[in-house]
Coordinates of C-alpha atoms and ligand atoms in Angstrom, one line a residue:
M287 CA 153.5 83.1 95.6
A288 CA 152.5 85.5 92.9
I289 CA 153.9 84.8 89.4
L290 CA 154.2 88.5 88.6
E291 CA 154.5 91.4 91.0
V292 CA 154.4 94.9 89.7
S293 CA 155.1 97.7 92.1
D294 CA 154.9 101.4 91.5
L295 CA 155.5 101.0 87.8
K296 CA 156.1 104.3 85.9
Q297 CA 156.6 105.0 82.3
Y298 CA 157.0 108.6 81.2
F299 CA 157.6 110.0 77.7
Y300 CA 159.1 113.4 77.1
L301 CA 157.7 115.6 74.4
E302 CA 160.5 117.9 73.3
P303 CA 159.3 121.4 72.4
T304 CA 160.3 122.7 68.9
F305 CA 163.6 124.5 68.6
L306 CA 161.8 127.8 68.2
A307 CA 159.5 127.4 71.2
K308 CA 162.6 126.6 73.3
L309 CA 164.4 129.7 72.0
V310 CA 161.5 132.1 72.3
S311 CA 159.9 131.1 75.5
G312 CA 162.4 128.7 77.1
K313 CA 159.8 126.0 77.1
K314 CA 160.7 122.8 78.9
P315 CA 159.8 119.3 77.6
R316 CA 156.3 118.2 78.5
I317 CA 155.9 114.9 80.3
I318 CA 153.5 112.2 79.3
K319 CA 152.9 110.1 82.3
A320 CA 151.5 107.1 80.4
V321 CA 151.8 104.8 83.5
D322 CA 152.2 106.5 86.8
G323 CA 152.5 104.3 89.8
M324 CA 150.8 101.0 89.1
S325 CA 151.0 98.2 91.6
F326 CA 149.4 94.8 91.3
S327 CA 150.2 91.1 91.2
I328 CA 149.0 88.0 89.3
E329 CA 148.6 84.6 90.9
P330 CA 149.6 81.4 89.0
G331 CA 146.8 80.3 86.6
E332 CA 144.8 83.5 87.2
I333 CA 143.2 85.6 84.4
L334 CA 143.5 89.2 85.5
G335 CA 141.4 91.7 83.4
L336 CA 142.7 95.2 82.7
A337 CA 140.1 97.7 81.6
G338 CA 140.3 101.4 80.7
E339 CA 139.6 103.7 77.8
S340 CA 141.9 104.2 74.9
G341 CA 145.1 106.0 75.8
C342 CA 145.0 105.2 79.6
G343 CA 148.3 103.3 79.4
K344 CA 147.2 99.7 79.0
S345 CA 149.6 98.8 76.2
T346 CA 152.4 100.8 77.8
C347 CA 152.0 98.7 80.9
S348 CA 152.1 95.5 78.9
L349 CA 155.2 96.4 76.9
A350 CA 157.0 97.0 80.2
I351 CA 156.0 93.7 81.6
A352 CA 157.0 91.9 78.4
K353 CA 160.4 93.7 78.8
L354 CA 160.1 95.3 75.4
R355 CA 160.7 98.7 77.0
D356 CA 162.5 99.7 80.2
P357 CA 160.2 101.5 82.6
T358 CA 161.0 104.9 84.0
G359 CA 160.5 103.7 87.5
G360 CA 159.2 100.9 89.7
T361 CA 159.9 97.2 89.7
I362 CA 158.5 94.2 88.0
R363 CA 159.2 90.8 89.7
Y364 CA 158.7 87.6 87.9
K365 CA 158.7 84.5 90.2
G366 CA 160.3 86.8 92.8
Q367 CA 163.1 88.1 90.5
D368 CA 163.5 91.7 89.4
I369 CA 163.3 91.5 85.6
S370 CA 165.6 94.6 85.2
K371 CA 168.4 92.7 86.9
M372 CA 168.3 89.5 84.9
S373 CA 171.3 88.1 83.2
K374 CA 171.3 87.3 79.5
P375 CA 170.4 83.6 79.9
E376 CA 167.6 84.7 82.4
I377 CA 166.3 87.2 79.9
R378 CA 166.2 84.5 77.3
K379 CA 164.2 82.3 79.6
Y380 CA 161.9 85.1 80.5
R381 CA 161.2 85.8 76.8
S382 CA 160.2 82.2 76.4
E383 CA 157.9 82.1 79.4
V384 CA 156.2 85.5 79.0
Q385 CA 154.3 86.1 75.7
L386 CA 152.2 88.9 74.2
I387 CA 149.2 88.5 72.0
F388 CA 149.0 91.7 70.0
Q389 CA 146.0 93.8 69.2
D390 CA 146.5 94.1 65.5
P391 CA 147.0 90.9 63.6
Y392 CA 147.6 92.9 60.4
E393 CA 150.7 94.6 61.9
S394 CA 152.1 92.1 64.3
L395 CA 152.8 89.3 61.8
N396 CA 155.8 89.5 59.5
P397 CA 154.4 89.7 55.9
R398 CA 157.4 87.6 54.6
Y399 CA 156.7 84.7 57.0
T400 CA 154.4 81.8 56.3
A401 CA 152.1 80.7 59.1
F402 CA 154.5 77.8 59.7
D403 CA 157.6 80.1 60.0
T404 CA 155.7 82.5 62.2
V405 CA 154.8 79.8 64.7
A406 CA 158.1 78.0 64.4
E407 CA 160.2 81.1 65.0
P408 CA 160.2 81.1 68.8
L409 CA 161.1 77.4 68.8
R410 CA 164.0 78.1 66.5
A411 CA 165.2 81.2 68.4
L412 CA 164.7 80.0 72.0
T413 CA 165.0 76.2 72.1
D414 CA 167.4 73.7 70.8
K415 CA 164.8 71.4 69.3
N416 CA 165.7 69.6 66.0
K417 CA 163.9 70.1 62.7
A418 CA 161.5 67.2 63.2
E419 CA 160.6 68.3 66.7
I420 CA 160.1 71.9 65.6
R421 CA 157.8 70.7 62.8
D422 CA 155.7 68.5 65.1
R423 CA 155.3 71.1 67.8
T424 CA 154.5 73.8 65.2
F425 CA 151.8 71.6 63.5
E426 CA 150.4 70.7 66.9
T427 CA 150.1 74.3 68.0
I428 CA 148.6 75.5 64.7
A429 CA 145.9 72.8 65.0
M430 CA 145.3 73.7 68.7
A431 CA 144.7 77.3 67.5
G432 CA 141.9 76.0 65.3
L433 CA 143.6 75.9 61.9
D434 CA 144.4 72.9 59.7
P435 CA 148.2 72.9 59.6
E436 CA 148.4 71.2 56.2
E437 CA 146.2 73.9 54.7
Y438 CA 147.7 76.9 56.4
K439 CA 151.4 76.1 56.8
N440 CA 152.4 77.8 53.5
R441 CA 150.1 80.8 53.8
Y442 CA 151.3 84.3 54.1
P443 CA 149.5 86.9 56.2
H444 CA 147.9 88.5 53.1
Q445 CA 146.3 85.1 52.3
M446 CA 144.5 84.9 55.6
S447 CA 141.5 86.7 57.2
G448 CA 141.9 88.8 60.3
G449 CA 140.6 86.0 62.5
E450 CA 143.0 83.5 60.9
R451 CA 145.9 85.8 61.4
Q452 CA 145.0 86.3 65.0
R453 CA 144.9 82.5 65.4
V454 CA 148.4 82.4 64.0
G455 CA 149.5 85.1 66.4
I456 CA 148.0 83.2 69.3
A457 CA 149.7 80.0 68.1
Q458 CA 153.0 81.9 68.0
A459 CA 152.4 83.1 71.6
L460 CA 151.6 79.7 72.9
V461 CA 154.0 77.5 71.0
L462 CA 156.6 77.6 73.9
E463 CA 153.9 76.8 76.5
P464 CA 154.3 80.2 78.3
E465 CA 153.6 80.7 81.9
L466 CA 152.3 84.2 81.5
V467 CA 150.4 85.6 78.5
I468 CA 149.5 89.2 78.0
A469 CA 146.6 89.5 75.6
D470 CA 146.4 93.2 74.6
E471 CA 142.9 93.8 73.2
P472 CA 143.2 90.7 71.0
L473 CA 139.7 91.1 69.6
S474 CA 139.3 94.8 69.0
M475 CA 140.5 94.7 65.4
L476 CA 138.4 91.7 64.5
D477 CA 134.9 91.4 63.0
V478 CA 132.2 91.1 65.7
S479 CA 131.1 87.8 64.2
I480 CA 134.5 86.0 64.9
R481 CA 135.3 87.6 68.3
A482 CA 133.5 84.9 70.3
G483 CA 135.5 82.1 68.6
I484 CA 138.8 83.8 69.4
L485 CA 137.7 84.5 73.0
D486 CA 136.8 80.9 73.4
L487 CA 140.1 79.8 72.0
I488 CA 142.0 82.0 74.6
R489 CA 139.9 80.8 77.4
D490 CA 140.2 77.1 76.4
M491 CA 143.9 77.4 76.0
S492 CA 144.3 79.1 79.4
E493 CA 142.5 76.2 81.0
R494 CA 144.4 73.6 79.1
M495 CA 147.8 75.0 79.5
N496 CA 147.1 76.7 82.8
F497 CA 149.1 79.9 82.1
S498 CA 148.5 83.1 83.9
C499 CA 147.0 85.9 81.8
I500 CA 146.6 89.6 81.8
Y501 CA 143.6 90.2 79.5
I502 CA 143.4 93.8 78.3
S503 CA 140.2 95.2 76.9
H504 CA 138.1 98.3 76.9
D505 CA 135.1 96.0 76.8
L506 CA 133.7 95.2 80.3
S507 CA 131.3 92.6 79.0
I508 CA 134.2 90.6 77.7
L509 CA 136.2 91.0 80.9
S510 CA 133.3 90.1 83.1
N511 CA 133.2 86.9 81.1
I512 CA 136.8 85.9 81.1
S513 CA 138.6 87.4 84.1
E514 CA 138.7 86.3 87.7
R515 CA 139.9 89.6 89.0
L516 CA 139.4 93.0 87.3
M517 CA 141.5 96.1 87.4
I518 CA 140.1 99.4 86.2
M519 CA 142.6 102.0 85.1
Y520 CA 142.4 105.7 84.3
L521 CA 145.2 107.9 82.9
G522 CA 148.1 105.7 84.1
R523 CA 146.7 104.8 87.4
I524 CA 144.7 101.9 88.9
M525 CA 141.3 103.2 90.2
E526 CA 139.8 100.0 91.3
L527 CA 140.9 96.3 91.6
G528 CA 139.0 93.3 92.9
V529 CA 137.2 90.1 92.2
T530 CA 135.5 90.7 88.8
K531 CA 132.0 89.9 90.1
D532 CA 132.4 92.3 93.0
V533 CA 133.8 95.1 90.9
I534 CA 131.0 94.7 88.3
T535 CA 128.1 94.4 90.7
E536 CA 129.4 96.8 93.4
P537 CA 131.8 99.3 91.9
Y538 CA 133.0 102.0 94.3
H539 CA 135.1 104.4 92.3
P540 CA 133.0 107.1 90.4
Y541 CA 134.9 106.2 87.2
A542 CA 134.3 102.5 87.7
R543 CA 130.6 103.2 88.3
A544 CA 130.3 105.3 85.2
L545 CA 132.1 102.7 83.1
I546 CA 130.0 99.9 84.3
A547 CA 126.7 101.9 83.9
A548 CA 127.7 102.3 80.2
V549 CA 127.9 98.6 79.4
P550 CA 125.2 97.9 76.8
I551 CA 122.1 96.0 78.0
P552 CA 120.4 94.0 75.2
D553 CA 116.9 95.0 76.2
P554 CA 115.0 97.7 74.1
A555 CA 112.9 98.6 77.2
Y556 CA 115.9 99.4 79.3
K557 CA 116.2 103.1 80.0
R558 CA 119.8 104.1 80.4
P559 CA 120.5 106.4 83.4
I560 CA 122.2 109.7 82.7
P561 CA 125.9 109.1 82.7
N562 CA 127.5 110.2 86.0
I563 CA 130.6 111.6 84.4
K564 CA 131.4 114.9 82.9
G565 CA 133.9 116.3 80.3
E566 CA 136.0 114.5 77.8
V567 CA 138.8 111.9 78.0
A568 CA 141.8 113.8 79.3
Q569 CA 145.4 113.4 78.2
P570 CA 148.2 112.2 80.5
I571 CA 150.4 115.2 79.5
D572 CA 151.7 117.2 82.4
P573 CA 148.9 115.9 84.6
P574 CA 147.9 118.2 87.6
P575 CA 148.6 117.0 91.1
G576 CA 145.9 115.0 92.9
C577 CA 143.4 112.6 91.5
R578 CA 143.6 111.9 87.8
F579 CA 139.9 111.7 87.5
Q580 CA 139.1 115.0 89.3
T581 CA 138.2 116.9 86.1
R582 CA 135.5 114.4 85.2
C583 CA 134.2 113.4 88.6
L584 CA 130.8 114.6 89.8
E585 CA 131.7 114.0 93.4
V586 CA 135.0 115.9 93.4
M587 CA 136.1 117.4 96.7
D588 CA 138.8 119.9 97.7
I589 CA 141.3 117.2 98.6
C590 CA 141.1 115.6 95.1
G591 CA 142.8 118.7 93.6
N592 CA 146.0 118.3 95.6
T593 CA 146.4 114.7 96.9
A594 CA 146.4 111.6 94.8
P595 CA 144.3 109.0 96.6
P596 CA 146.3 105.8 97.3
L597 CA 144.9 102.5 96.2
K598 CA 143.5 101.0 99.5
E599 CA 141.6 98.0 100.5
I600 CA 138.1 98.9 101.5
K601 CA 136.8 95.3 101.7
P602 CA 138.8 92.1 101.7
G603 CA 140.5 91.9 98.3
H604 CA 138.7 95.0 96.9
L605 CA 140.9 98.0 96.4
V606 CA 139.8 101.5 95.5
A607 CA 141.8 104.7 94.9
C608 CA 139.3 107.4 95.9
H609 CA 139.0 110.0 98.7
L610 CA 135.3 109.1 99.1
Y611 CA 136.3 106.0 101.0
Ligands
LIG38 N1 156.3 105.9 72.5 C1 155.5 106.8 73.0 N2 155.9 108.2 72.9 C2 155.1 109.1 73.4 N3 153.9 108.9 74.0 C3 153.4 107.6 74.0 C4 154.2 106.5 73.5 N4 153.5 105.4 73.7 C5 152.4 105.7 74.2 N5 152.3 107.1 74.4 C6 151.2 107.8 75.1 O1 150.9 107.2 76.3 C7 149.6 107.1 76.6 C8 149.1 105.7 76.8 O2 149.2 105.0 75.6 P1 148.8 103.4 75.5 O3 149.6 102.7 76.5 O4 149.0 103.0 74.1 O5 147.3 103.4 75.9 P2 146.2 102.3 75.7 O6 146.9 101.0 75.3 O7 145.5 102.2 77.0 O8 145.3 102.8 74.6 C9 148.9 107.8 75.4 O9 148.6 109.2 75.8 C10 149.9 107.7 74.3 O10 149.7 108.8 73.4
LIG39 MG1 146.6 99.8 73.6

């Protein structure tokens, strides 16, 4: 059984017009459809990659799954149970089993907490371990995250580098041995030189602790490396979903094709094809009916302007939302 099942997830935000605009032209609030009907599932132990450009709704989706924000619509089932219908004790259990690794290790850590307190905090809040058990487990997890506990236990975030902070953030996420980890662009704020080390840490941990993971990134070369299945998203919707190797080597959706063609190839002789995409990144504000990608697609047809293509299976396990197929 899938550990997590998301169906028709929607998260809308309402942009209220100014008082004057409302008075003068009777303007209605504008709707930002940050996530608009996403359905997917994650199997136990699987790493599912989520790719898409900035603003397409990746973080909004992860906040809803982590139950940090109630979605506008749709359901999220964890081990078969609807997370919006959980009792207080069930929510507590959910919070201990599902963890987020945040993008920005400068913002996500409490500046008043030492590394020890940061990592010990979930143990104190969500378990009934005694002091000695908390100390042992905290030390063990800090060491597992690649830092010397004796050296780092009393350090505050401002006394650590970005990579060290991110290791502390990862230790905090893993200290309770979660079953599902959502890593929301955990490398994007870090120096290129230390990214590989943090990526290896997450991969090693996922193998050792065998948690399921949604790994979010806008970098397809990282995702092709770490994820078993890959989901490509554009303006709140899933455009393509399949086994990573299949999606990378044989993308179907025009957006997926453009995105994959843009992955850097480390060869000076390589001549990049002209990108098969037009226009600029659109905004999910009051989106028009039909396909979200229609304004940028070079293969746009009449139907794309009025009917949103459903995500359908065009090969076993390979799903695409495009009227071309
Ligand atoms: N709290 C919010 N209020 C209004 N709009 C929001 C809010 N959070 C996100 N958005 C908008 O929703 C869209 C998706 O944002 P986000 O999920 O952060 O994208 P990503 O993580 O893919 O970069 C963006 O257009 C963003 O401006
Ligand atoms: Mg984000």
